[in-house]
Amino acid sequence: MEKIPLTGLTPKEITDSLQISQGFRGKQIFKWIYSHVTDFSQMTNLSKELRDFLEEKAVVRSSTVNQVLKDPDGTIKLQIKLNDGLFIETVLLTDKNDRKTACVSCQAGCAMKCAFCQTGTLGLARNLTAGEIIEQFMYLEEEAGNLDNIVFMGMGEPMMNLDGIRKAISILSSDDGRNLSTRRITLSTCGIIKGIYDLADNGPFIRLAVSLTTADPELREQIMPVQKGNPLPELRQAIDYYAKKTGRRVTLEAALLHNQNTSPESAKRMIDFARGIDVNINLIPWNPIETLPFEEPDSKECKNFVYALEKAGLNVTLRTRRGRTIKGACGQLGKTTANP
């Protein structure tokens, strides 16, 4: 029988899966797991008999770190091997105020096929379990110390794995887990309308970001196939609903592509989309991916686009690109097998 991985299980699930009769033991084991203890012999408030039993029947984590890459700007990327041989990547970002954010993956690969994203070229292998999501966060903490935030902006479309994400958030935010505030958690979607309503109605009430990239429906359909089933007018309504239902401002994200979505007309369309709903806008100059047919925008192109949006009264941030030397920047993640 394969050993049972315990990360991602609730205290009750730990005792039930291992058929441990004393219910409080599950809570003790749970606390050890989220104190970064991975060796059962170090769980000193458990009897030696129970520790030996756990060693025989269980493992704390199901995945392993295969590679650690570090960028001079402080970004860290981990390549993680899952128990079925697939690989995912997760990134630690550090801002100018030394706040540390875990950018985690929710799927191995992605089915959304966004044309400017490396992960979108891979196709979808499978959803990650809650444990595999949490393990990314734990590994990053072991590299960099306590983390301040978590963003679901790595590999995969979070709205296609809401069950796994909900369970991971429930554990990470629990008092006996990492006690992470939901205000420090952000989920980024390419625009799955059904998922936005589901999250607004059923929680958890976390921060929402929507990868808009362009408010031109024809261009958006070309570079983001999600547009076909999730048209912009309905997407805008869903964003407005989420902001009003949760009382939290939504972030619109746009990867700026040279001569694609940076024209005055593109700015006007984005202004029309954003005006009247409670949003801020994050602009990210596209990060180069050798196999994709796009170019980086120049600084003037970016500044002109920012100016147009700000002149219209919108709250805009032009993001600094980080982690590019290790292919850890936005849109660059993309390794699901051991082969190059």
mmCIF file of C-alpha atoms in Angstrom:
data_model
loop_
_atom_site.group_PDB
_atom_site.id
_atom_site.type_symbol
_atom_site.label_atom_id
_atom_site.label_comp_id
_atom_site.label_asym_id
_atom_site.label_seq_id
_atom_site.Cartn_x
_atom_site.Cartn_y
_atom_site.Cartn_z
ATOM 1 C CA MET A 1 0.000 0.000 0.000
ATOM 2 C CA GLU A 2 1.265 3.473 -0.888
ATOM 3 C CA LYS A 3 1.929 5.827 1.980
ATOM 4 C CA ILE A 4 -0.691 8.526 2.612
ATOM 5 C CA PRO A 5 0.463 12.150 2.095
ATOM 6 C CA LEU A 6 -0.818 14.257 4.989
ATOM 7 C CA THR A 7 -0.342 17.811 3.717
ATOM 8 C CA GLY A 8 -3.712 19.034 2.473
ATOM 9 C CA LEU A 9 -5.733 16.877 4.874
ATOM 10 C CA THR A 10 -7.793 18.342 7.701
ATOM 11 C CA PRO A 11 -7.183 17.034 11.249
ATOM 12 C CA LYS A 12 -10.256 14.778 10.948
ATOM 13 C CA GLU A 13 -9.138 13.490 7.553
ATOM 14 C CA ILE A 14 -5.743 12.653 9.042
ATOM 15 C CA THR A 15 -7.246 10.521 11.809
ATOM 16 C CA ASP A 16 -9.861 8.962 9.511
ATOM 17 C CA SER A 17 -7.439 8.059 6.727
ATOM 18 C CA LEU A 18 -5.008 6.474 9.185
ATOM 19 C CA GLN A 19 -7.748 5.008 11.397
ATOM 20 C CA ILE A 20 -6.354 6.674 14.505
ATOM 21 C CA SER A 21 -8.926 6.359 17.306
ATOM 22 C CA GLN A 22 -7.862 9.412 19.322
ATOM 23 C CA GLY A 23 -9.283 12.391 17.419
ATOM 24 C CA PHE A 24 -7.058 14.985 19.078
ATOM 25 C CA ARG A 25 -4.010 13.318 17.517
ATOM 26 C CA GLY A 26 -5.089 14.620 14.122
ATOM 27 C CA LYS A 27 -4.899 18.192 15.381
ATOM 28 C CA GLN A 28 -1.467 17.581 16.894
ATOM 29 C CA ILE A 29 -0.131 16.127 13.647
ATOM 30 C CA PHE A 30 -1.744 18.960 11.663
ATOM 31 C CA LYS A 31 0.016 21.580 13.811
ATOM 32 C CA TRP A 32 3.377 19.905 13.309
ATOM 33 C CA ILE A 33 2.922 19.824 9.524
ATOM 34 C CA TYR A 34 2.314 23.586 9.369
ATOM 35 C CA SER A 35 5.254 24.216 11.683
ATOM 36 C CA HIS A 36 7.423 22.842 8.844
ATOM 37 C CA VAL A 37 8.132 19.541 10.564
ATOM 38 C CA THR A 38 8.434 16.791 7.949
ATOM 39 C CA ASP A 39 10.054 14.080 10.084
ATOM 40 C CA PHE A 40 7.607 12.144 12.256
ATOM 41 C CA SER A 41 10.359 11.416 14.794
ATOM 42 C CA GLN A 42 10.407 15.152 15.625
ATOM 43 C CA MET A 43 6.696 15.242 16.534
ATOM 44 C CA THR A 44 7.605 14.986 20.193
ATOM 45 C CA ASN A 45 4.119 15.163 21.753
ATOM 46 C CA LEU A 46 3.177 11.926 19.980
ATOM 47 C CA SER A 47 3.984 8.538 21.457
ATOM 48 C CA LYS A 48 6.860 6.597 19.928
ATOM 49 C CA GLU A 49 4.382 3.926 18.917
ATOM 50 C CA LEU A 50 2.304 6.459 16.962
ATOM 51 C CA ARG A 51 5.391 8.018 15.399
ATOM 52 C CA ASP A 52 6.563 4.599 14.216
ATOM 53 C CA PHE A 53 3.072 3.927 12.847
ATOM 54 C CA LEU A 54 3.102 7.223 10.943
ATOM 55 C CA GLU A 55 6.526 6.438 9.528
ATOM 56 C CA GLU A 56 5.170 3.159 8.198
ATOM 57 C CA LYS A 57 1.841 4.402 6.825
ATOM 58 C CA ALA A 58 2.262 8.066 5.876
ATOM 59 C CA VAL A 59 4.468 10.836 4.468
ATOM 60 C CA VAL A 60 4.124 14.525 5.239
ATOM 61 C CA ARG A 61 4.446 15.646 1.604
ATOM 62 C CA SER A 62 3.862 13.975 -1.742
ATOM 63 C CA SER A 63 6.113 16.217 -3.865
ATOM 64 C CA THR A 64 9.822 17.057 -3.875
ATOM 65 C CA VAL A 65 11.850 20.088 -4.932
ATOM 66 C CA ASN A 66 13.747 19.171 -8.083
ATOM 67 C CA GLN A 67 15.500 22.471 -8.787
ATOM 68 C CA VAL A 68 16.012 25.873 -7.134
ATOM 69 C CA LEU A 69 16.733 28.884 -9.346
ATOM 70 C CA LYS A 70 17.583 32.354 -8.027
ATOM 71 C CA ASP A 71 17.488 35.649 -9.898
ATOM 72 C CA PRO A 72 19.795 38.538 -8.887
ATOM 73 C CA ASP A 73 16.678 40.619 -8.177
ATOM 74 C CA GLY A 74 15.737 38.250 -5.325
ATOM 75 C CA THR A 75 13.179 36.167 -7.171
ATOM 76 C CA ILE A 76 13.300 32.434 -6.454
ATOM 77 C CA LYS A 77 11.769 29.756 -8.674
ATOM 78 C CA LEU A 78 11.283 26.182 -7.579
ATOM 79 C CA GLN A 79 10.708 23.333 -9.969
ATOM 80 C CA ILE A 80 8.703 20.736 -8.075
ATOM 81 C CA LYS A 81 8.297 17.085 -8.994
ATOM 82 C CA LEU A 82 4.879 15.588 -8.273
ATOM 83 C CA ASN A 83 4.404 11.983 -7.237
ATOM 84 C CA ASP A 84 3.225 10.969 -10.744
ATOM 85 C CA GLY A 85 6.334 12.377 -12.435
ATOM 86 C CA LEU A 86 4.864 15.674 -13.616
ATOM 87 C CA PHE A 87 6.649 18.941 -12.881
ATOM 88 C CA ILE A 88 5.261 22.299 -11.845
ATOM 89 C CA GLU A 89 6.884 25.624 -11.020
ATOM 90 C CA THR A 90 6.297 28.091 -8.211
ATOM 91 C CA VAL A 91 7.875 31.496 -7.630
ATOM 92 C CA LEU A 92 8.782 33.694 -4.672
ATOM 93 C CA LEU A 93 8.568 37.427 -5.365
ATOM 94 C CA THR A 94 10.020 40.105 -3.081
ATOM 95 C CA ASP A 95 8.953 43.749 -3.500
ATOM 96 C CA LYS A 96 10.831 46.965 -2.684
ATOM 97 C CA ASN A 97 9.394 46.889 0.867
ATOM 98 C CA ASP A 98 10.764 43.359 1.356
ATOM 99 C CA ARG A 99 7.275 41.829 1.362
ATOM 100 C CA LYS A 100 7.385 38.240 0.204
ATOM 101 C CA THR A 101 4.722 36.710 -2.010
ATOM 102 C CA ALA A 102 4.281 33.100 -3.068
ATOM 103 C CA CYS A 103 3.076 32.795 -6.661
ATOM 104 C CA VAL A 104 1.680 29.254 -6.739
ATOM 105 C CA SER A 105 0.378 26.958 -9.442
ATOM 106 C CA CYS A 106 -3.017 25.255 -9.299
ATOM 107 C CA GLN A 107 -2.705 22.961 -12.329
ATOM 108 C CA ALA A 108 0.023 21.044 -14.121
ATOM 109 C CA GLY A 109 -0.160 22.837 -17.446
ATOM 110 C CA CYS A 110 -3.164 24.877 -18.566
ATOM 111 C CA ALA A 111 -6.045 24.431 -21.001
ATOM 112 C CA MET A 112 -6.743 28.131 -21.611
ATOM 113 C CA LYS A 113 -4.283 28.584 -24.504
ATOM 114 C CA CYS A 114 -3.568 32.295 -23.976
ATOM 115 C CA ALA A 115 -1.314 33.027 -26.953
ATOM 116 C CA PHE A 116 1.226 35.134 -25.044
ATOM 117 C CA CYS A 117 1.768 32.687 -22.158
ATOM 118 C CA GLN A 118 4.290 29.852 -22.063
ATOM 119 C CA THR A 119 2.072 27.743 -19.795
ATOM 120 C CA GLY A 120 -0.733 28.078 -22.335
ATOM 121 C CA THR A 121 1.332 26.155 -24.902
ATOM 122 C CA LEU A 122 1.522 23.051 -22.706
ATOM 123 C CA GLY A 123 -2.063 21.886 -22.556
ATOM 124 C CA LEU A 124 -3.552 20.604 -19.324
ATOM 125 C CA ALA A 125 -2.167 17.522 -17.585
ATOM 126 C CA ARG A 126 -4.345 17.688 -14.454
ATOM 127 C CA ASN A 127 -5.540 19.722 -11.485
ATOM 128 C CA LEU A 128 -3.328 19.860 -8.420
ATOM 129 C CA THR A 129 -4.577 18.585 -5.084
ATOM 130 C CA ALA A 130 -4.926 20.925 -2.119
ATOM 131 C CA GLY A 131 -1.820 19.300 -0.664
ATOM 132 C CA GLU A 132 0.236 19.923 -3.813
ATOM 133 C CA ILE A 133 -0.826 23.574 -3.753
ATOM 134 C CA ILE A 134 0.048 23.983 -0.070
ATOM 135 C CA GLU A 135 3.396 22.215 -0.463
ATOM 136 C CA GLN A 136 4.541 24.941 -2.896
ATOM 137 C CA PHE A 137 3.892 27.556 -0.208
ATOM 138 C CA MET A 138 5.703 25.500 2.426
ATOM 139 C CA TYR A 139 8.755 24.907 0.227
ATOM 140 C CA LEU A 140 9.000 28.630 -0.565
ATOM 141 C CA GLU A 141 8.838 29.482 3.145
ATOM 142 C CA GLU A 142 11.655 27.058 3.798
ATOM 143 C CA GLU A 143 13.726 28.899 1.179
ATOM 144 C CA ALA A 144 12.902 32.451 2.230
ATOM 145 C CA GLY A 145 11.295 32.545 5.689
ATOM 146 C CA ASN A 146 7.731 33.534 6.545
ATOM 147 C CA LEU A 147 5.752 34.764 3.556
ATOM 148 C CA ASP A 148 3.326 37.679 3.602
ATOM 149 C CA ASN A 149 1.037 36.884 0.661
ATOM 150 C CA ILE A 150 -0.047 34.149 -1.703
ATOM 151 C CA VAL A 151 -1.240 34.691 -5.267
ATOM 152 C CA PHE A 152 -2.768 32.041 -7.493
ATOM 153 C CA MET A 153 -1.014 33.334 -10.600
ATOM 154 C CA GLY A 154 1.290 30.456 -11.435
ATOM 155 C CA MET A 155 0.572 27.620 -13.826
ATOM 156 C CA GLY A 156 -3.085 26.885 -14.577
ATOM 157 C CA GLU A 157 -6.495 28.556 -14.427
ATOM 158 C CA PRO A 158 -7.669 28.763 -10.794
ATOM 159 C CA MET A 159 -11.382 28.818 -11.640
ATOM 160 C CA MET A 160 -10.987 25.335 -13.131
ATOM 161 C CA ASN A 161 -9.717 24.004 -9.790
ATOM 162 C CA LEU A 162 -11.801 25.919 -7.268
ATOM 163 C CA ASP A 163 -12.381 22.880 -5.051
ATOM 164 C CA GLY A 164 -8.645 22.305 -4.606
ATOM 165 C CA ILE A 165 -7.972 26.004 -4.064
ATOM 166 C CA ARG A 166 -10.803 26.377 -1.542
ATOM 167 C CA LYS A 167 -9.458 23.528 0.532
ATOM 168 C CA ALA A 168 -5.881 24.844 0.336
ATOM 169 C CA ILE A 169 -7.019 28.305 1.445
ATOM 170 C CA SER A 170 -9.100 26.846 4.272
ATOM 171 C CA ILE A 171 -6.039 25.045 5.636
ATOM 172 C CA LEU A 172 -3.552 27.878 5.106
ATOM 173 C CA SER A 173 -5.883 30.395 6.755
ATOM 174 C CA SER A 174 -6.850 28.182 9.720
ATOM 175 C CA ASP A 175 -5.562 29.011 13.198
ATOM 176 C CA ASP A 176 -3.691 25.706 13.421
ATOM 177 C CA GLY A 177 -2.403 25.960 9.840
ATOM 178 C CA ARG A 178 -0.507 29.008 8.656
ATOM 179 C CA ASN A 179 -3.128 31.483 9.973
ATOM 180 C CA LEU A 180 -2.805 33.459 6.727
ATOM 181 C CA SER A 181 -5.373 36.271 6.373
ATOM 182 C CA THR A 182 -7.651 35.926 3.339
ATOM 183 C CA ARG A 183 -6.894 39.599 2.674
ATOM 184 C CA ARG A 184 -3.399 38.438 1.759
ATOM 185 C CA ILE A 185 -4.644 35.933 -0.820
ATOM 186 C CA THR A 186 -5.299 36.794 -4.489
ATOM 187 C CA LEU A 187 -6.745 34.603 -7.221
ATOM 188 C CA SER A 188 -6.142 35.533 -10.868
ATOM 189 C CA THR A 189 -8.450 34.282 -13.613
ATOM 190 C CA CYS A 190 -8.321 34.761 -17.365
ATOM 191 C CA GLY A 191 -12.032 35.561 -17.164
ATOM 192 C CA ILE A 192 -14.153 32.512 -16.298
ATOM 193 C CA ILE A 193 -17.483 34.226 -15.588
ATOM 194 C CA LYS A 194 -19.136 31.256 -13.886
ATOM 195 C CA GLY A 195 -16.194 30.965 -11.482
ATOM 196 C CA ILE A 196 -16.296 34.657 -10.573
ATOM 197 C CA TYR A 197 -19.966 34.381 -9.553
ATOM 198 C CA ASP A 198 -19.250 31.132 -7.687
ATOM 199 C CA LEU A 199 -16.426 32.764 -5.741
ATOM 200 C CA ALA A 200 -18.542 35.840 -4.988
ATOM 201 C CA ASP A 201 -21.501 33.778 -3.750
ATOM 202 C CA ASN A 202 -19.709 30.951 -1.966
ATOM 203 C CA GLY A 203 -16.333 32.372 -0.966
ATOM 204 C CA PRO A 204 -13.723 32.448 0.277
ATOM 205 C CA PHE A 205 -13.737 36.247 0.088
ATOM 206 C CA ILE A 206 -10.252 36.790 -1.247
ATOM 207 C CA ARG A 207 -8.823 39.357 -3.619
ATOM 208 C CA LEU A 208 -9.707 38.846 -7.288
ATOM 209 C CA ALA A 209 -7.594 39.722 -10.311
ATOM 210 C CA VAL A 210 -8.806 39.322 -13.885
ATOM 211 C CA SER A 211 -6.374 38.972 -16.782
ATOM 212 C CA LEU A 212 -8.072 41.263 -19.286
ATOM 213 C CA THR A 213 -5.088 42.166 -21.524
ATOM 214 C CA THR A 214 -7.376 43.872 -24.030
ATOM 215 C CA ALA A 215 -10.973 45.112 -24.113
ATOM 216 C CA ASP A 216 -11.088 44.713 -27.897
ATOM 217 C CA PRO A 217 -13.318 41.644 -28.330
ATOM 218 C CA GLU A 218 -11.846 40.588 -31.682
ATOM 219 C CA LEU A 219 -8.233 40.836 -30.520
ATOM 220 C CA ARG A 220 -9.086 39.219 -27.201
ATOM 221 C CA GLU A 221 -10.641 36.240 -28.953
ATOM 222 C CA GLN A 222 -7.497 35.848 -31.063
ATOM 223 C CA ILE A 223 -5.052 35.864 -28.165
ATOM 224 C CA MET A 224 -7.316 34.645 -25.339
ATOM 225 C CA PRO A 225 -9.717 31.914 -26.527
ATOM 226 C CA VAL A 226 -11.584 32.157 -23.203
ATOM 227 C CA GLN A 227 -13.293 35.202 -24.744
ATOM 228 C CA LYS A 228 -15.454 32.942 -26.951
ATOM 229 C CA GLY A 229 -17.502 31.618 -24.050
ATOM 230 C CA ASN A 230 -16.961 34.548 -21.684
ATOM 231 C CA PRO A 231 -17.692 37.751 -23.647
ATOM 232 C CA LEU A 232 -16.540 41.114 -22.357
ATOM 233 C CA PRO A 233 -19.953 42.642 -21.469
ATOM 234 C CA GLU A 234 -20.852 39.646 -19.293
ATOM 235 C CA LEU A 235 -17.332 39.564 -17.824
ATOM 236 C CA ARG A 236 -17.666 43.211 -16.842
ATOM 237 C CA GLN A 237 -20.981 42.465 -15.104
ATOM 238 C CA ALA A 238 -19.377 39.584 -13.185
ATOM 239 C CA ILE A 239 -16.475 41.789 -12.053
ATOM 240 C CA ASP A 240 -18.907 44.486 -10.892
ATOM 241 C CA TYR A 241 -20.929 41.836 -9.032
ATOM 242 C CA TYR A 242 -17.826 40.503 -7.267
ATOM 243 C CA ALA A 243 -16.678 43.956 -6.180
ATOM 244 C CA LYS A 244 -20.092 44.876 -4.799
ATOM 245 C CA LYS A 245 -20.763 41.515 -3.164
ATOM 246 C CA THR A 246 -17.407 41.288 -1.386
ATOM 247 C CA GLY A 247 -16.640 44.976 -0.914
ATOM 248 C CA ARG A 248 -13.203 44.388 -2.438
ATOM 249 C CA ARG A 249 -11.757 46.212 -5.409
ATOM 250 C CA VAL A 250 -10.921 43.943 -8.344
ATOM 251 C CA THR A 251 -7.620 44.193 -10.217
ATOM 252 C CA LEU A 252 -7.608 44.178 -14.015
ATOM 253 C CA GLU A 253 -4.341 42.836 -15.418
ATOM 254 C CA ALA A 254 -2.949 43.459 -18.885
ATOM 255 C CA ALA A 255 0.163 42.069 -20.512
ATOM 256 C CA LEU A 256 1.325 44.839 -22.843
ATOM 257 C CA LEU A 257 2.276 43.487 -26.274
ATOM 258 C CA HIS A 258 4.188 45.644 -28.757
ATOM 259 C CA ASN A 259 1.863 47.067 -31.441
ATOM 260 C CA GLN A 260 -0.940 44.723 -30.330
ATOM 261 C CA ASN A 261 -2.831 46.238 -27.409
ATOM 262 C CA THR A 262 -1.048 49.518 -26.680
ATOM 263 C CA SER A 263 -2.628 51.920 -29.209
ATOM 264 C CA PRO A 264 -4.804 54.921 -28.276
ATOM 265 C CA GLU A 265 -7.815 52.910 -29.445
ATOM 266 C CA SER A 266 -6.799 50.032 -27.153
ATOM 267 C CA ALA A 267 -6.521 52.489 -24.268
ATOM 268 C CA LYS A 268 -9.976 53.910 -25.037
ATOM 269 C CA ARG A 269 -11.534 50.445 -25.033
ATOM 270 C CA MET A 270 -9.927 49.617 -21.696
ATOM 271 C CA ILE A 271 -11.098 52.929 -20.240
ATOM 272 C CA ASP A 272 -14.657 52.232 -21.390
ATOM 273 C CA PHE A 273 -14.504 48.747 -19.867
ATOM 274 C CA ALA A 274 -13.088 49.875 -16.509
ATOM 275 C CA ARG A 275 -15.015 53.089 -15.977
ATOM 276 C CA GLY A 276 -17.873 52.765 -13.505
ATOM 277 C CA ILE A 277 -16.721 49.577 -11.788
ATOM 278 C CA ASP A 278 -14.510 49.345 -8.693
ATOM 279 C CA VAL A 279 -11.186 48.282 -10.205
ATOM 280 C CA ASN A 280 -7.535 49.156 -10.359
ATOM 281 C CA ILE A 281 -5.355 48.256 -13.316
ATOM 282 C CA ASN A 282 -1.998 46.469 -13.311
ATOM 283 C CA LEU A 283 -0.035 46.711 -16.543
ATOM 284 C CA ILE A 284 2.816 44.265 -17.133
ATOM 285 C CA PRO A 285 5.131 44.675 -20.133
ATOM 286 C CA TRP A 286 5.203 41.295 -21.847
ATOM 287 C CA ASN A 287 8.076 39.023 -20.839
ATOM 288 C CA PRO A 288 9.859 37.447 -23.815
ATOM 289 C CA ILE A 289 9.241 33.801 -24.678
ATOM 290 C CA GLU A 290 11.373 32.639 -27.603
ATOM 291 C CA THR A 291 8.760 30.361 -29.155
ATOM 292 C CA LEU A 292 5.918 32.917 -29.185
ATOM 293 C CA PRO A 293 5.331 35.522 -31.937
ATOM 294 C CA PHE A 294 5.180 38.685 -29.817
ATOM 295 C CA GLU A 295 7.543 41.520 -28.968
ATOM 296 C CA GLU A 296 8.163 43.507 -25.808
ATOM 297 C CA PRO A 297 6.731 47.036 -25.771
ATOM 298 C CA ASP A 298 9.230 49.866 -25.487
ATOM 299 C CA SER A 299 9.193 52.269 -22.539
ATOM 300 C CA LYS A 300 7.520 55.085 -24.488
ATOM 301 C CA GLU A 301 4.750 52.749 -25.605
ATOM 302 C CA CYS A 302 4.100 51.744 -21.988
ATOM 303 C CA LYS A 303 4.240 55.301 -20.655
ATOM 304 C CA ASN A 304 1.810 56.587 -23.269
ATOM 305 C CA PHE A 305 -0.651 53.817 -22.447
ATOM 306 C CA VAL A 306 -0.379 54.512 -18.717
ATOM 307 C CA TYR A 307 -0.858 58.229 -19.306
ATOM 308 C CA ALA A 308 -4.033 57.674 -21.327
ATOM 309 C CA LEU A 309 -5.585 55.564 -18.570
ATOM 310 C CA GLU A 310 -4.523 57.896 -15.779
ATOM 311 C CA LYS A 311 -5.848 60.911 -17.698
ATOM 312 C CA ALA A 312 -9.228 59.163 -17.711
ATOM 313 C CA GLY A 313 -9.108 58.968 -13.896
ATOM 314 C CA LEU A 314 -8.226 55.294 -13.554
ATOM 315 C CA ASN A 315 -5.918 53.896 -10.876
ATOM 316 C CA VAL A 316 -3.013 52.375 -12.830
ATOM 317 C CA THR A 317 0.240 50.634 -11.867
ATOM 318 C CA LEU A 318 2.976 49.723 -14.335
ATOM 319 C CA ARG A 319 4.563 46.659 -12.804
ATOM 320 C CA THR A 320 8.286 46.001 -12.613
ATOM 321 C CA ARG A 321 9.220 42.735 -14.270
ATOM 322 C CA ARG A 322 11.083 40.371 -11.981
ATOM 323 C CA GLY A 323 12.609 36.916 -12.297
ATOM 324 C CA ARG A 324 13.303 37.100 -16.013
ATOM 325 C CA THR A 325 16.775 35.537 -15.917
ATOM 326 C CA ILE A 326 15.328 32.349 -14.414
ATOM 327 C CA LYS A 327 12.142 32.391 -16.533
ATOM 328 C CA GLY A 328 10.160 33.092 -13.405
ATOM 329 C CA ALA A 329 8.379 36.223 -14.636
ATOM 330 C CA CYS A 330 4.700 36.518 -15.500
ATOM 331 C CA GLY A 331 3.819 34.212 -18.412
ATOM 332 C CA GLN A 332 7.155 32.373 -18.453
ATOM 333 C CA LEU A 333 6.352 29.317 -16.316
ATOM 334 C CA GLY A 334 6.134 26.136 -18.241
ATOM 335 C CA LYS A 335 7.762 22.854 -17.367
ATOM 336 C CA THR A 336 5.583 19.827 -16.682
ATOM 337 C CA THR A 337 7.973 16.983 -17.578
ATOM 338 C CA ALA A 338 11.642 16.344 -16.968
ATOM 339 C CA ASN A 339 12.464 16.752 -20.650
ATOM 340 C CA PRO A 340 13.615 20.195 -21.948
#
